[in-house]
Amino acid sequence: FTSGELSPEWVAIRRYPTELADLSTAGKLRLTGDASTLDDRRPVFVGYRQRHRQCSVAVTVAAGTGRGGLCVRFDELHHYEIEVGGGTVTARGVVASIRQEWTAPAPSDVVTLHVECVPPGGSDLLDMLTSDLVVLSVSGADGDPRELARLDGRYLSQETAASFTGRVLGLYSVEGDVTFSDFRYDGVER
């Protein structure tokens, strides 16, 4: 976020990223939540389309008194996210009307949130039937990621959901000012 504006690859949901993203502080993107969540039709969200089957995304987040995080979004009914706020980190999987959450204490005031899309493991046929696994993790100052959830990626695909854009990896804020820095996307086709 060093150029003062987002590159054209960044998108928002039913509005322009420039309506949401404050890049006035060098190297940082700030989003101000309006109480909408990723379940809503117009969340405070800016994202980047997933371009590789296997990818790793990380972003440093200072939530302050706000709440927000990093997600993989397919649509309002299908999204996985990891969010920080109020001293807690929450990993969440939302598939249609099913919602599951895992929580842990935040390791520090400023954390790095991680999303990895990795191939399924194991040699059993049932282990290999899914498209990928989405791993949600958090790390603090020590840099060692702590996994909070490992979710089946097939539920964020056209086999189970309808989407115009496909998977979008994004940053969001639910409430207050949330500041993001050091966004990293690494991907590989295999």
CSV table of N, CA and C in Angstrom, one decimal, residues 60 89 105-114 137-146:
chain,number,residue,atom,x,y,z
A,60,THR,N,-0.6,-7.8,7.9
A,60,THR,CA,-0.5,-7.4,9.3
A,60,THR,C,-1.7,-6.5,9.6
A,89,VAL,N,-9.0,-13.4,18.5
A,89,VAL,CA,-8.9,-13.8,17.1
A,89,VAL,C,-10.0,-14.8,16.8
A,105,PRO,N,-7.2,-16.2,22.1
A,105,PRO,CA,-6.7,-14.9,22.5
A,105,PRO,C,-5.7,-14.3,21.4
A,106,ALA,N,-5.8,-13.1,21.1
A,106,ALA,CA,-4.9,-12.4,20.2
A,106,ALA,C,-3.5,-12.5,20.8
A,107,PRO,N,-2.5,-12.9,20.0
A,107,PRO,CA,-1.1,-13.0,20.6
A,107,PRO,C,-0.5,-11.6,20.9
A,108,SER,N,-1.0,-10.5,20.3
A,108,SER,CA,-0.5,-9.2,20.5
A,108,SER,C,-1.5,-8.2,20.0
A,109,ASP,N,-1.2,-6.9,20.2
A,109,ASP,CA,-2.1,-5.9,19.6
A,109,ASP,C,-2.1,-5.8,18.1
A,110,VAL,N,-0.9,-6.1,17.6
A,110,VAL,CA,-0.8,-6.1,16.1
A,110,VAL,C,-0.5,-7.5,15.7
A,111,VAL,N,-1.3,-8.1,14.9
A,111,VAL,CA,-1.1,-9.5,14.5
A,111,VAL,C,-0.9,-9.7,13.0
A,112,THR,N,-0.5,-10.8,12.5
A,112,THR,CA,-0.5,-11.1,11.1
A,112,THR,C,-1.5,-12.3,10.9
A,113,LEU,N,-2.4,-12.0,10.0
A,113,LEU,CA,-3.4,-13.0,9.7
A,113,LEU,C,-3.0,-13.7,8.4
A,114,HIS,N,-3.3,-15.0,8.4
A,114,HIS,CA,-2.8,-15.9,7.3
A,114,HIS,C,-4.0,-16.7,6.7
A,137,SER,N,-4.9,-18.9,10.0
A,137,SER,CA,-3.9,-18.9,11.1
A,137,SER,C,-3.7,-17.4,11.5
A,138,VAL,N,-3.0,-17.3,12.7
A,138,VAL,CA,-2.6,-16.0,13.2
A,138,VAL,C,-1.2,-16.1,13.8
A,139,SER,N,-0.5,-15.1,13.6
A,139,SER,CA,0.8,-15.0,14.3
A,139,SER,C,1.0,-13.7,14.9
A,140,GLY,N,1.8,-13.7,16.0
A,140,GLY,CA,2.1,-12.4,16.7
A,140,GLY,C,3.6,-12.0,16.4
A,141,ALA,N,4.2,-11.3,17.3
A,141,ALA,CA,5.5,-10.8,17.2
A,141,ALA,C,6.6,-12.0,16.9
A,142,ASP,N,6.3,-13.1,17.5
A,142,ASP,CA,7.3,-14.3,17.3
A,142,ASP,C,7.2,-14.8,15.9
A,143,GLY,N,6.2,-14.5,15.1
A,143,GLY,CA,6.2,-14.9,13.7
A,143,GLY,C,5.7,-16.3,13.4
A,144,ASP,N,5.5,-17.1,14.5
A,144,ASP,CA,5.0,-18.5,14.3
A,144,ASP,C,3.5,-18.6,14.2
A,145,PRO,N,3.0,-19.0,13.0
A,145,PRO,CA,1.6,-19.0,12.8
A,145,PRO,C,0.9,-20.1,13.7
A,146,ARG,N,-0.2,-19.7,14.2
A,146,ARG,CA,-1.0,-20.7,15.0
A,146,ARG,C,-2.3,-21.0,14.2
